[in-house]
N, CA and C of each residue as an Amber inpcrd file, in Angstrom:
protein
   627
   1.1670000   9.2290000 -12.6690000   1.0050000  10.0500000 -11.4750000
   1.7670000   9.4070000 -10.3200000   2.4990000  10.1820000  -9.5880000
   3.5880000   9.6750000  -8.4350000   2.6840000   9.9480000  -7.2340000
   2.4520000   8.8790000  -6.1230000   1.8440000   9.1440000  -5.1590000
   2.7310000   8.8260000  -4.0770000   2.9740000   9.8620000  -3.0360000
   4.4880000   9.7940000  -1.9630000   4.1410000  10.6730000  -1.3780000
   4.2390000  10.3040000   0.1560000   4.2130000  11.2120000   0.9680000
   5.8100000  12.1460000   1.3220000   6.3180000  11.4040000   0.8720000
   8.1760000  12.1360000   0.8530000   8.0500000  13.0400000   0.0190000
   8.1180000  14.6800000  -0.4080000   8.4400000  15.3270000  -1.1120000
  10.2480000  14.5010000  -2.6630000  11.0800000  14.2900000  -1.1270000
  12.3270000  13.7930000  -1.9530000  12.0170000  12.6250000  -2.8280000
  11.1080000  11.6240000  -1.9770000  11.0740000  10.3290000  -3.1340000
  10.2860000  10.5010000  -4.3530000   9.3550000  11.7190000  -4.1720000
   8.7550000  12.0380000  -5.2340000   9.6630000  12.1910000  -6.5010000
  10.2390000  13.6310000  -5.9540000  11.6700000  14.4760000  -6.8350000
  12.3640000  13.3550000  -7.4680000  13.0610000  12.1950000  -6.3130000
  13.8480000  11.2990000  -7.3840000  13.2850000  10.9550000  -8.2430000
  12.0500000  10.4040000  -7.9220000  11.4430000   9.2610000  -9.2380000
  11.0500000  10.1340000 -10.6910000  10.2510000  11.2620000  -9.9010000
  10.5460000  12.6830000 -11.2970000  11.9570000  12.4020000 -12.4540000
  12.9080000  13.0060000 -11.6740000  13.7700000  12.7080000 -11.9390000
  14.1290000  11.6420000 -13.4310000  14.3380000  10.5800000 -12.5530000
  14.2260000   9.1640000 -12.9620000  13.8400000   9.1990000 -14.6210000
  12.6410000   8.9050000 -13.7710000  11.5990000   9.0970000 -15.6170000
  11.8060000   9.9370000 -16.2050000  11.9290000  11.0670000 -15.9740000
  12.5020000  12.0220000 -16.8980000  13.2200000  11.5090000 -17.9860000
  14.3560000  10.7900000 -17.7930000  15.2380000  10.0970000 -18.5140000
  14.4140000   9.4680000 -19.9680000  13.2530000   9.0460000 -19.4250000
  12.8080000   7.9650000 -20.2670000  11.9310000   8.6110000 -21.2790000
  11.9670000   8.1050000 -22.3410000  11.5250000   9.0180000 -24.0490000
   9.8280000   8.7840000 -23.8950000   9.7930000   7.6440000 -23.2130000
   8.8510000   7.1970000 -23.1110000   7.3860000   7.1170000 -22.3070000
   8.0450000   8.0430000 -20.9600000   7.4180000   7.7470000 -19.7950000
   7.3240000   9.7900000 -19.7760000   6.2860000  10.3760000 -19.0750000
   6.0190000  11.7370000 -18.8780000   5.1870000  11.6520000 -17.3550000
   5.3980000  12.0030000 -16.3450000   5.2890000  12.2590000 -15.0930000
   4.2620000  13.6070000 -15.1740000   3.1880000  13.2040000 -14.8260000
   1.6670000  14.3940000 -15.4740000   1.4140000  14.9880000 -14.2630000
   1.4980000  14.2530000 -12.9600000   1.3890000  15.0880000 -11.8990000
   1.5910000  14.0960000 -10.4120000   1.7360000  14.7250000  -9.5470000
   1.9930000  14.1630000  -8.2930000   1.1270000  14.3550000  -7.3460000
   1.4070000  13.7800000  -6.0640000   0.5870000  13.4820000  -4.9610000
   0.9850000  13.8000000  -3.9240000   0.6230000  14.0560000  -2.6210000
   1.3350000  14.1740000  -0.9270000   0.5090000  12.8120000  -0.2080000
  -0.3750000  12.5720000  -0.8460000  -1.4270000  11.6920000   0.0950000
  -2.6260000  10.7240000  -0.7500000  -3.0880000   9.7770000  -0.4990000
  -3.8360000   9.0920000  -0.7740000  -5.2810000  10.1810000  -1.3040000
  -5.6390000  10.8670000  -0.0840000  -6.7060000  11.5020000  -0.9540000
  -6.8600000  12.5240000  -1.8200000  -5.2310000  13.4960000  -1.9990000
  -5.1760000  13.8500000  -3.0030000  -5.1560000  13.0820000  -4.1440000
  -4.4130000  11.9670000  -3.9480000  -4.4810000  11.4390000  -4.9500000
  -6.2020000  11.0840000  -6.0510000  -6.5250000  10.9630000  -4.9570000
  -8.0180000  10.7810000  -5.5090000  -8.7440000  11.7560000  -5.7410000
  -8.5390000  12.5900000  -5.5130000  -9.6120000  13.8980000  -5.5240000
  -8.8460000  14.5850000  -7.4940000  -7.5510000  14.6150000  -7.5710000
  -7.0160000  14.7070000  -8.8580000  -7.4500000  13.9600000  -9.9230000
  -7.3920000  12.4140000  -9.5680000  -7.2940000  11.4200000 -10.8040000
  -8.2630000  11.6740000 -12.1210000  -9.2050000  11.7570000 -11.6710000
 -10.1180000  11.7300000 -13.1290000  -9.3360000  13.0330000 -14.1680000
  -9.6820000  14.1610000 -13.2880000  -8.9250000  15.6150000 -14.0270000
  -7.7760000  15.1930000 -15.2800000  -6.2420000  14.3000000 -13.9370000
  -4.9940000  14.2360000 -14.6960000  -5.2750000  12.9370000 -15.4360000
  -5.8670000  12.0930000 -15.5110000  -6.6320000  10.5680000 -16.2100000
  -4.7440000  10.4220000 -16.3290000  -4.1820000   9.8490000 -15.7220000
  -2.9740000   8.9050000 -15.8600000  -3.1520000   7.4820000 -16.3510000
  -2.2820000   7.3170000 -17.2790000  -1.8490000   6.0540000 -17.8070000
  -2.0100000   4.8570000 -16.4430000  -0.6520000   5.6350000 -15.6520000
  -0.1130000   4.3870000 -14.5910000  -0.2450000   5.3590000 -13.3850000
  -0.3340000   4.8160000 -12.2860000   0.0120000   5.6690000 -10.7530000
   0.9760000   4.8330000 -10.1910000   1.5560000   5.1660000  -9.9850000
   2.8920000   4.5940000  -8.7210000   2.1490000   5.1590000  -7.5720000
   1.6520000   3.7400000  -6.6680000   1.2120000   4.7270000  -5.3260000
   1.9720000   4.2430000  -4.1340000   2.3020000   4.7230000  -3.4100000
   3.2550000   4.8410000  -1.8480000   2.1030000   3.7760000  -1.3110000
   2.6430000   3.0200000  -0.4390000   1.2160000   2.3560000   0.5480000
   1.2530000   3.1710000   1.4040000   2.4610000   3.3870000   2.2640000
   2.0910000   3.6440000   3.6980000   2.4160000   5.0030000   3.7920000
   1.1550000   5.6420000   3.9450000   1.3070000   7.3550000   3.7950000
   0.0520000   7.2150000   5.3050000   0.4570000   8.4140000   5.2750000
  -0.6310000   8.9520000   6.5640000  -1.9350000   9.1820000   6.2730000
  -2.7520000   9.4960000   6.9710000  -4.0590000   9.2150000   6.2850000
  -5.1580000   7.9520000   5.9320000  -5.5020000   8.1690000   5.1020000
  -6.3900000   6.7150000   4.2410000  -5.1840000   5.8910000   3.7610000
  -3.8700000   5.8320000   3.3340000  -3.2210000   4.7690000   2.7030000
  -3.0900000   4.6170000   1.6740000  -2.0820000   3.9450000   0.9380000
  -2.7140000   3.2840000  -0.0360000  -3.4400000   2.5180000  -0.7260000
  -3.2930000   1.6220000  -0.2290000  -4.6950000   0.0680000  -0.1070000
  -6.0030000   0.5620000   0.4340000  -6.3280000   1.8150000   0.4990000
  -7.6700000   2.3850000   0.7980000  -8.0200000   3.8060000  -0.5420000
  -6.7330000   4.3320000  -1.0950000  -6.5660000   4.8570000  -2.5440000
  -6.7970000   3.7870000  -3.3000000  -6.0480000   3.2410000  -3.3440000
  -6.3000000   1.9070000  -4.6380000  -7.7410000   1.5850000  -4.6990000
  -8.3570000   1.4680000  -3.8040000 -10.1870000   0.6300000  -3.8220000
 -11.0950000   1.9680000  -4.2050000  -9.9440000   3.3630000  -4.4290000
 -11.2510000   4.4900000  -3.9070000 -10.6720000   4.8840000  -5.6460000
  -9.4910000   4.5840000  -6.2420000  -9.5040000   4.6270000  -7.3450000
 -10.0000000   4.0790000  -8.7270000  -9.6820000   2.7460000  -8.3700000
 -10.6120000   1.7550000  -8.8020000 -12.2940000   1.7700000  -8.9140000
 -12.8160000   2.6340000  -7.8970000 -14.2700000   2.4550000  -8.2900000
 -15.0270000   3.8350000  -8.6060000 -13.9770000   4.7200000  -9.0590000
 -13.9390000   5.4090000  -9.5930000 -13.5410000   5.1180000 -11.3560000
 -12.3960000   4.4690000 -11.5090000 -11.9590000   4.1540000 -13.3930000
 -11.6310000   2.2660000 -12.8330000 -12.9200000   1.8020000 -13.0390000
 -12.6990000   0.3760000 -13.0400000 -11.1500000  -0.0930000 -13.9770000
 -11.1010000   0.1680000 -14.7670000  -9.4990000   0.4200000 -15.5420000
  -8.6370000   0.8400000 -14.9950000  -8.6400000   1.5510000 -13.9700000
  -6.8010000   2.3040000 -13.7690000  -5.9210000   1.1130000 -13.2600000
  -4.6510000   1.3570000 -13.5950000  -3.3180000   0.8160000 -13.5330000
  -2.5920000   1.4230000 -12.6640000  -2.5000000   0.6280000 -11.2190000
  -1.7200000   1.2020000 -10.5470000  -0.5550000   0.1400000 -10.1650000
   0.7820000   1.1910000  -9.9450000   1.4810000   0.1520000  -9.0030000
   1.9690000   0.3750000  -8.1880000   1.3100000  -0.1780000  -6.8350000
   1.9070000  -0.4760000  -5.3670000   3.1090000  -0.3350000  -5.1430000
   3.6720000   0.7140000  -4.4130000   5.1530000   0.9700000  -4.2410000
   5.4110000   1.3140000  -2.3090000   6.3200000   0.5420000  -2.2420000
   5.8490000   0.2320000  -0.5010000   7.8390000  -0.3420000  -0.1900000
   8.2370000   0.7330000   1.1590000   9.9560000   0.6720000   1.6440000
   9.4040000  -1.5580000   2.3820000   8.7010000  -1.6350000   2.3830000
   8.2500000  -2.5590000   3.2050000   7.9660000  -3.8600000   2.4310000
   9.0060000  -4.8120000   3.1200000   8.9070000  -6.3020000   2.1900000
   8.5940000  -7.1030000   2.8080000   7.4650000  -6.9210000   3.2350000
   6.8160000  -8.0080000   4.0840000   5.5910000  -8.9990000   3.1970000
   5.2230000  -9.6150000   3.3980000   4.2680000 -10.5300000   2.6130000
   2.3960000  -9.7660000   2.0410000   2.3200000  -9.2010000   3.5330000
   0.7460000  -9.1370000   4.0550000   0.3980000  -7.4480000   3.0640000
   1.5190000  -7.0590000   2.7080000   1.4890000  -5.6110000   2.1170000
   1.0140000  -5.8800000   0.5880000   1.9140000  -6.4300000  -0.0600000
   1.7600000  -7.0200000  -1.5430000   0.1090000  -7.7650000  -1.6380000
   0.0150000  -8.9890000  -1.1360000  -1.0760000  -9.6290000  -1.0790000
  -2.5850000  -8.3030000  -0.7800000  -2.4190000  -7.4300000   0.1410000
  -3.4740000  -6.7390000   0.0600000  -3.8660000  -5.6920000  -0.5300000
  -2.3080000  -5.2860000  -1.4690000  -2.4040000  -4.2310000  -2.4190000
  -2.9400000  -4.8660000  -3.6540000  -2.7450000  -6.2690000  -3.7160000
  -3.1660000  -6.8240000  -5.1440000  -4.3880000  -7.7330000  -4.8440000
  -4.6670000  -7.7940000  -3.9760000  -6.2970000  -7.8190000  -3.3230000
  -7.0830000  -6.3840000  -3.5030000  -6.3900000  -5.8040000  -3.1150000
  -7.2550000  -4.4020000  -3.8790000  -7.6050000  -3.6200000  -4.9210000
  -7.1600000  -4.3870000  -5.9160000  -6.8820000  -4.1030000  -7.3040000
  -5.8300000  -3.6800000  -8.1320000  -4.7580000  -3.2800000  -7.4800000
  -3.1640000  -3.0340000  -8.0650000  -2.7150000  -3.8830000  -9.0470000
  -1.9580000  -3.7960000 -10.2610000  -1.6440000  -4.3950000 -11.0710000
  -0.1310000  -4.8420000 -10.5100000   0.6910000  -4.3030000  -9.5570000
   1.8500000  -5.0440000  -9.1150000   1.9520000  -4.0550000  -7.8330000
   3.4300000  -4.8050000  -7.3480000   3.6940000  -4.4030000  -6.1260000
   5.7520000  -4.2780000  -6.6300000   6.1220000  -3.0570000  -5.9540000
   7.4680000  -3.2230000  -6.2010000   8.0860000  -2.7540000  -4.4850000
   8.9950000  -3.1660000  -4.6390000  10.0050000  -2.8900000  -3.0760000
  10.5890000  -1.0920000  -3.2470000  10.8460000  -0.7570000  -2.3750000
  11.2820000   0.8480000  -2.9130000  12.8100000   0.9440000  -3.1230000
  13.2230000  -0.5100000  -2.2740000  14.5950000  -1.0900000  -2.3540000
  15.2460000  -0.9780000  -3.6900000  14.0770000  -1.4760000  -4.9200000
  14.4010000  -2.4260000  -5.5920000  15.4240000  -1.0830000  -6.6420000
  15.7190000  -1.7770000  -8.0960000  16.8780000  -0.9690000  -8.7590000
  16.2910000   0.2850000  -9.6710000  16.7010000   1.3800000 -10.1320000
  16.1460000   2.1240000 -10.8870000  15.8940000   1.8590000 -12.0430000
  15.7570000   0.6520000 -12.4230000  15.5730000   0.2600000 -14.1220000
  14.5750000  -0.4740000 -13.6640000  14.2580000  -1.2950000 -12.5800000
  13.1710000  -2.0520000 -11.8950000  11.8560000  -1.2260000 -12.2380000
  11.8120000  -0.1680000 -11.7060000  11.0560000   0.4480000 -11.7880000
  10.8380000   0.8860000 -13.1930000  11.4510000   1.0660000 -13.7160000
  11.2080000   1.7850000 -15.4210000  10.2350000   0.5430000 -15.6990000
  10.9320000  -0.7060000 -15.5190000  10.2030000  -2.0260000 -16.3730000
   8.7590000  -2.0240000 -15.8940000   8.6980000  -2.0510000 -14.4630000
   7.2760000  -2.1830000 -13.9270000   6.3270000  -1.5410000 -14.2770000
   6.8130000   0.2750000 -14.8750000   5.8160000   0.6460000 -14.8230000
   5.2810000   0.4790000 -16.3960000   6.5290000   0.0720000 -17.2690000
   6.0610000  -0.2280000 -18.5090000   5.1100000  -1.0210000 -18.7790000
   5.3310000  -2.3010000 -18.0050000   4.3680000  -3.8070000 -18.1360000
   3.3430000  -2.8140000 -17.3190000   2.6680000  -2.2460000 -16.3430000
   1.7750000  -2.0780000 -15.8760000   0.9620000  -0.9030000 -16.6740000
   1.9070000  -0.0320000 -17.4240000   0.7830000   0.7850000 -18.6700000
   0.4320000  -0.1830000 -19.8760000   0.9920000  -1.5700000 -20.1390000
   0.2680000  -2.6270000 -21.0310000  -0.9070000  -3.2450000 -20.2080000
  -1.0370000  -3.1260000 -19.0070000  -1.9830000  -4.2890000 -18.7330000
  -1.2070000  -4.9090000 -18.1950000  -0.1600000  -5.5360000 -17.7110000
   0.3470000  -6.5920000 -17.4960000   0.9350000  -6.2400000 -15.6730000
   1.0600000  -7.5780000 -15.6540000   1.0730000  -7.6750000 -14.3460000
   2.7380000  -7.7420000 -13.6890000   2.9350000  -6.7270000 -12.3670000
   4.6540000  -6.7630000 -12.1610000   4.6170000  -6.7990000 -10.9420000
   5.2660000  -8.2880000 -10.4200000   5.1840000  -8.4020000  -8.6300000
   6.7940000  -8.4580000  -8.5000000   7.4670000  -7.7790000  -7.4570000
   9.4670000  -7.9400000  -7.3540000   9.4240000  -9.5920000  -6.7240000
  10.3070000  -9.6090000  -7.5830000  11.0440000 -11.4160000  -7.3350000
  11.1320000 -11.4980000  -5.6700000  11.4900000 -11.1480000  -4.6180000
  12.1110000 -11.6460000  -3.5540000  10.3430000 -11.6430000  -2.9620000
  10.1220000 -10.8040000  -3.5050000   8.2930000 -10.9350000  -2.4620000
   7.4710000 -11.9770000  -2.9090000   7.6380000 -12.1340000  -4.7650000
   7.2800000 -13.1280000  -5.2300000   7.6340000 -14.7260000  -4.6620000
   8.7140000 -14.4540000  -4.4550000   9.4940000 -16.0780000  -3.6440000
   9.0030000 -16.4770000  -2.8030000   9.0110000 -15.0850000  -1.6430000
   8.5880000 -15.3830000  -0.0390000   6.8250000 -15.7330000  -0.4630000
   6.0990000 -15.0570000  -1.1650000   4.5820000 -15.3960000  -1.0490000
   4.4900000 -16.9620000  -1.9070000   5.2760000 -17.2770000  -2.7320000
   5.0610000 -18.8850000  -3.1020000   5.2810000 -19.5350000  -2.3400000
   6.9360000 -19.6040000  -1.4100000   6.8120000 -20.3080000  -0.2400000
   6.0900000 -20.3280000   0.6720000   5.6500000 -19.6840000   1.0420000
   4.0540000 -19.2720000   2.3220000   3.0650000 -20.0300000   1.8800000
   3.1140000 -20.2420000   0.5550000   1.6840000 -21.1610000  -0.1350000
   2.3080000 -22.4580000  -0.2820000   3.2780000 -22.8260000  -0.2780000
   3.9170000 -24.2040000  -0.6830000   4.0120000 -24.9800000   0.6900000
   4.3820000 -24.1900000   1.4540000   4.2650000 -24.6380000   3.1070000
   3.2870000 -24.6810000   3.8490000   2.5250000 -23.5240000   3.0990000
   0.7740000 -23.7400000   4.2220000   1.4460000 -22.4980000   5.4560000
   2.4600000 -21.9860000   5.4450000   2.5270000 -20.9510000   6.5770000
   1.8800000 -19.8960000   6.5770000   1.3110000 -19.3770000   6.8290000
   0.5990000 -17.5100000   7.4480000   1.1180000 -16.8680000   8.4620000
   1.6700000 -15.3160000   8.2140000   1.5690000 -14.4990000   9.2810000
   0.1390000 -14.5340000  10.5250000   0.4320000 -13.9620000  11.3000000
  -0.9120000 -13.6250000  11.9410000  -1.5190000 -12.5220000  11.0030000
  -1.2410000 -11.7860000  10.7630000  -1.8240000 -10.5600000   9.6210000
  -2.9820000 -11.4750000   8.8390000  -2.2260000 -12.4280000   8.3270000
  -3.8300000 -13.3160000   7.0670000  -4.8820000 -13.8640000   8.2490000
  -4.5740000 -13.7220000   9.6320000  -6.2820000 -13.5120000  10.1490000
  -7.2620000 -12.6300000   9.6250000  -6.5000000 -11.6570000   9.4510000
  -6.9090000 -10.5200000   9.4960000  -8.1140000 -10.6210000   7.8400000
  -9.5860000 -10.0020000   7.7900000 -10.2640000  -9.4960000   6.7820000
  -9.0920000  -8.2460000   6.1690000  -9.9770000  -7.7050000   4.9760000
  -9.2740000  -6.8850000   4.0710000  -9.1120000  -5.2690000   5.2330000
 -10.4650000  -5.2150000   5.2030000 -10.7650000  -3.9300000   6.2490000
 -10.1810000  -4.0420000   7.4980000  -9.9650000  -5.1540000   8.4430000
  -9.6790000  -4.7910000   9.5290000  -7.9670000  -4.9540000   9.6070000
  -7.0240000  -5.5200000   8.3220000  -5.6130000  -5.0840000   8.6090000
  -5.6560000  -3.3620000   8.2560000  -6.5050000  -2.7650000   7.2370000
  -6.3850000  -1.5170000   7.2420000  -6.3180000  -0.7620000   8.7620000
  -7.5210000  -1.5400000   9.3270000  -8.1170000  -0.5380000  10.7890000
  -6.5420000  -0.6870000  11.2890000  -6.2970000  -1.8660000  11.4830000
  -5.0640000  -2.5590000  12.2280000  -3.5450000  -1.5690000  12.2170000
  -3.4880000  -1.5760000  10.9130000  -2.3520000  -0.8570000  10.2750000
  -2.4650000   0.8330000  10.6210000  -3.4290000   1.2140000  11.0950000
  -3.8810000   2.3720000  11.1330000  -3.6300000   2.7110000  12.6700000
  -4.3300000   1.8770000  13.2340000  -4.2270000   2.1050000  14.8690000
  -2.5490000   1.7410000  14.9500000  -1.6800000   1.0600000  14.6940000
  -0.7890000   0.5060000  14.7180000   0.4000000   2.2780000  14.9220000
   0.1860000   2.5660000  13.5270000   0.5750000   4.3160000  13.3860000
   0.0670000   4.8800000  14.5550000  -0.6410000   5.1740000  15.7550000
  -1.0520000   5.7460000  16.8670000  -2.4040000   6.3790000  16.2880000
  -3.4400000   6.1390000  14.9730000  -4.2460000   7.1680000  15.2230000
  -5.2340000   6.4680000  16.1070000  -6.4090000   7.5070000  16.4030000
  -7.1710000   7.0730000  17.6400000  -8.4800000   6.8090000  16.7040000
  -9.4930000   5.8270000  16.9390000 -10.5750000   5.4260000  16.5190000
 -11.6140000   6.5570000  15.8940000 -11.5650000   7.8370000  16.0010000
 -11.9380000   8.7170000  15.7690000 -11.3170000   8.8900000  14.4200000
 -10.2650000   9.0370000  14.6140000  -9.7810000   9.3440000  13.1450000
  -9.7520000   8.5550000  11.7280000  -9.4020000   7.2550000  12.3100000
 -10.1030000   6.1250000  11.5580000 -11.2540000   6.8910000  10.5930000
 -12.1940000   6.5090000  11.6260000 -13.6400000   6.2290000  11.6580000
 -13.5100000   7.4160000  10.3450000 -12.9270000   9.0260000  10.0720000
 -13.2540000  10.0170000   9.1920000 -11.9800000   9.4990000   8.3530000
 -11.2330000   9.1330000   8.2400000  -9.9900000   8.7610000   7.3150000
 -11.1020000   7.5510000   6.5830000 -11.2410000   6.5130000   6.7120000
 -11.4950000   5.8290000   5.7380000 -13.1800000   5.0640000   5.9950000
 -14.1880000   6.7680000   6.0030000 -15.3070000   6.7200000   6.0630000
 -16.3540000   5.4930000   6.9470000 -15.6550000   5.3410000   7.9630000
 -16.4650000   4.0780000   8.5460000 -16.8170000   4.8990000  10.1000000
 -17.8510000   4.5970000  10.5950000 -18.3970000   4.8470000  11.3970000
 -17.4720000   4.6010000  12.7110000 -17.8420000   5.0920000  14.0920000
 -16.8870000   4.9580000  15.0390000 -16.8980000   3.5870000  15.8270000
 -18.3730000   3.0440000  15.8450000 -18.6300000   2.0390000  16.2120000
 -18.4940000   0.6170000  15.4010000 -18.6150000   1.0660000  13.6710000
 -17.7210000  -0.0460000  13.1660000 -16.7080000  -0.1710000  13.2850000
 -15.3600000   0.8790000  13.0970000 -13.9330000   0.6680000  14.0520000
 -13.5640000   0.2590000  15.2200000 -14.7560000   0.4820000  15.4300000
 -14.6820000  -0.3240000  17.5010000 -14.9740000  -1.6480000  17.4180000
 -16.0070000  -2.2190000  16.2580000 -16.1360000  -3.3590000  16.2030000
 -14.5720000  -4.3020000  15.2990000 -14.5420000  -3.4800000  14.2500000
 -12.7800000  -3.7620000  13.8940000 -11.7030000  -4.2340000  15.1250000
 -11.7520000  -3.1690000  15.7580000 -10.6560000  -3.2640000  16.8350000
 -10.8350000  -4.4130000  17.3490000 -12.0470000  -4.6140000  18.0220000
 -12.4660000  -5.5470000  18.8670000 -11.9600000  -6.7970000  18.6560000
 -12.8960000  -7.4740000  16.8660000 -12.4530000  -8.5300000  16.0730000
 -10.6260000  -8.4150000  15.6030000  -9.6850000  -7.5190000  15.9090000
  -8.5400000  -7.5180000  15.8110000  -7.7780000  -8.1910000  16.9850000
  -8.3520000  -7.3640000  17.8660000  -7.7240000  -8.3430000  19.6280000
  -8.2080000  -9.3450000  19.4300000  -8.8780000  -9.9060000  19.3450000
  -9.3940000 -11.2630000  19.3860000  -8.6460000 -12.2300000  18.4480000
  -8.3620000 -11.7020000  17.0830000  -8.0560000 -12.1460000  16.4060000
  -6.7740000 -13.1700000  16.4940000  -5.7220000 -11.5190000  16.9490000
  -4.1450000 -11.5250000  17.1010000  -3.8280000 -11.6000000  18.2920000
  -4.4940000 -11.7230000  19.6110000  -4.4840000 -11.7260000  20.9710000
  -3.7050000 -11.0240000  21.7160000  -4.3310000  -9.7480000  21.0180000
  -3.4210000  -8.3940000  21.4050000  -4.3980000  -8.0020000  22.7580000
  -3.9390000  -7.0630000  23.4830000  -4.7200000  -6.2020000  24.6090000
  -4.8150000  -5.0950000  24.4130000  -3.4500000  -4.4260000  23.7340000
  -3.4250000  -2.8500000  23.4450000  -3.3270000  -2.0330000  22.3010000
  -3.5110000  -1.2450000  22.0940000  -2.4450000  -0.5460000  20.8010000
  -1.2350000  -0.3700000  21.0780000  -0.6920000  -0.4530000  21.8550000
   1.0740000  -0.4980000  21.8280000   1.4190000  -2.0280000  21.6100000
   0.7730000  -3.0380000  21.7780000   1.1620000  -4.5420000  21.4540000
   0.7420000  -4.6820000  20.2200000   0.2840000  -3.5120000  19.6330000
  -0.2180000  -3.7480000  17.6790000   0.5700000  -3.0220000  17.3710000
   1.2800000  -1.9380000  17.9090000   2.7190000  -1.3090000  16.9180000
   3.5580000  -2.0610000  17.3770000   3.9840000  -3.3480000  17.8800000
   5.0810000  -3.4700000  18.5140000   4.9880000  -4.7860000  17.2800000
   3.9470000  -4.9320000  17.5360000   3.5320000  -6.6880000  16.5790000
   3.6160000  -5.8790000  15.0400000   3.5520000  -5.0830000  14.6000000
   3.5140000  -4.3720000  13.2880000   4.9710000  -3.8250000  12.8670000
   5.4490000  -3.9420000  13.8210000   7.3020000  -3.3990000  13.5970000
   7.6840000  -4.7610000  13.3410000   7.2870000  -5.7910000  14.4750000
   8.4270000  -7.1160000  14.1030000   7.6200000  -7.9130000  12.2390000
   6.8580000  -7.6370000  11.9480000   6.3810000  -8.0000000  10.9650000
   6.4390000  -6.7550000   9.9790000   7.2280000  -5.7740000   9.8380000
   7.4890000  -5.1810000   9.0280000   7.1750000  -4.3800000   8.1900000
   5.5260000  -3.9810000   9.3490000   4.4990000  -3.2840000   8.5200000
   4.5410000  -1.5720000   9.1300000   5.2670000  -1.5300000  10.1060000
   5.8920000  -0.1620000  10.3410000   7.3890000  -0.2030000   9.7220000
   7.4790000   1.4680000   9.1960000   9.4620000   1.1990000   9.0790000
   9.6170000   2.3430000  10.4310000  10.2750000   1.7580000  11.2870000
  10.6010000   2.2270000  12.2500000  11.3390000   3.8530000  12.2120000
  12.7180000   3.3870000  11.1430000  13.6100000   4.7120000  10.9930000
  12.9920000   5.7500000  10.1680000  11.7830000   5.7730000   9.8230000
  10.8890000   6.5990000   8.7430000   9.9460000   7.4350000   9.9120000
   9.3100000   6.6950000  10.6370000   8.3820000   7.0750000  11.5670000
   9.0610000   7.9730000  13.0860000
C-alpha cells in the first residue's frame, strides 16, 4: 500500500513496481488516516508511508497502524534527510526509513527486505545517525519526547492547537501543555521561531510547502 500525499509520487512509484514480477501495488493512500481507516480491509504485505503529509503524519499512522496489526511492515519514506525523522519513524515501529532522493532500485530492495521482516535504513542517514552516537552530538529535536516533536512538527506546519488537539486525538489542554514543555525545551517564544528552527533542521521542505 503507497501512502503520499502527492497524487504524482504516488503514480510514479505505481508505476515503478509495476515493473516488478514480484511486487503488486493493492491500493493507495492521500493521507495518514486514510491510510488507516483502509488497512485491515486491503491487509498489505508492506506500506510505503510518506512522513510528512498533512494531517496526523506519518509517525502518528505508523503507531495507529501498528496497534491495530502488531505485525505490519512498514517503510518510512520521507523528501527529508535529517536525523530526528528516521530515529522517530523507527521509534515508532517502522521497519526502515528510505530518502525519497534515494535510486529506483533502492526502493525495490527496501521494500523487498521489509516484506521478509528485515530491516532497511539508506546509508547516508545511517552514517549521519552513527556519527551523532560516536560523538555524543544531538540536534535540539532529541530534547524533544516522542509526542511532543509530533506536536512540534505540527505547529511548525502553521496548524493551530485546536487542530492538533482533533488530528492526533489529544485534548487541547494536553497540546498546550506540549507546546509549553516545547518552548521551554528549545527556547523558542513563538510558532514562527519553530518553523524557522524546523526549516534550518530540515524538518520542513520549504519548496514543497
Amino acid at each position: 500500500m503507497l501512502v503520499d500525499d502527492h497524487a504524482v509520487v504516488r503514480t510514479g512509484f505505481r508505476l515503478l513496481l509495476q515493473a516488478c514480477d514480484d511486487i503488486e501495488v493493492v491500493a493507495e493512500a492521500d493521507s495518514g488516516e486514510a491510510a488507516c481507516q483502509m488497512y485491515e480491509a486491503v491487509a498489505p504485505d508492506v506500506v510505503v508511508m510518506d512522513i510528512a503529509m498533512a494531517g496526523m503524519g506519518g509517525i502518528e499512522a505508523i503507531k495507529r497502524l501498528l496497534a491495530k496489526n502488531s505485525r505490519a511492515r512498514i517503510l518510512a519514506l520521507s523528501a527529508h534527510e535529517d536525523t530526528s525523522h528516521p530515529k522517530r519513524a523507527l521509534q515508532a515501529g517502522a521497519l526502515g526509513y528510505l530518502s525519497k532522493r534515494s535510486a529506483p532500485e533502492v526502493l525495490i530492495d527496501a521494500i523487498r527486505l521489509i516484506a521478509k521482516g528485515q530491516r532497511y535504513l539508506d546509508a547516508q542517514i545511517a552514517q549521519r545517525m552513527a556519527v551523532q552516537n560516536l560523538t555524543g552530538t544531538q540536534g535540539p529535536m532529541e530534547k524533544l519526547s516522542a509526542r511532543e516533536f509530533e506536536v512540534f512538527v505540527q505547529l511548525a506546519h502553521g496548524q493551530s492547537v485546536a487542530q492538533i488537539s482533533e488530528t492526533l486525538a489529544l485534548s487541547a489542554s494536553t497540546v498546550g501543555t506540549h507546546l509549553y514543555n516545547i518552548k521551554q525545551k528549545l527556547g523558542l517564544v513563538n510558532q514562527a521561531e519553530m518553523a524557522l528552527l524546523a526549516v534550518r533542521h530540515g524538518l520542513i521542505d520549504v519548496a514543497a510547502s
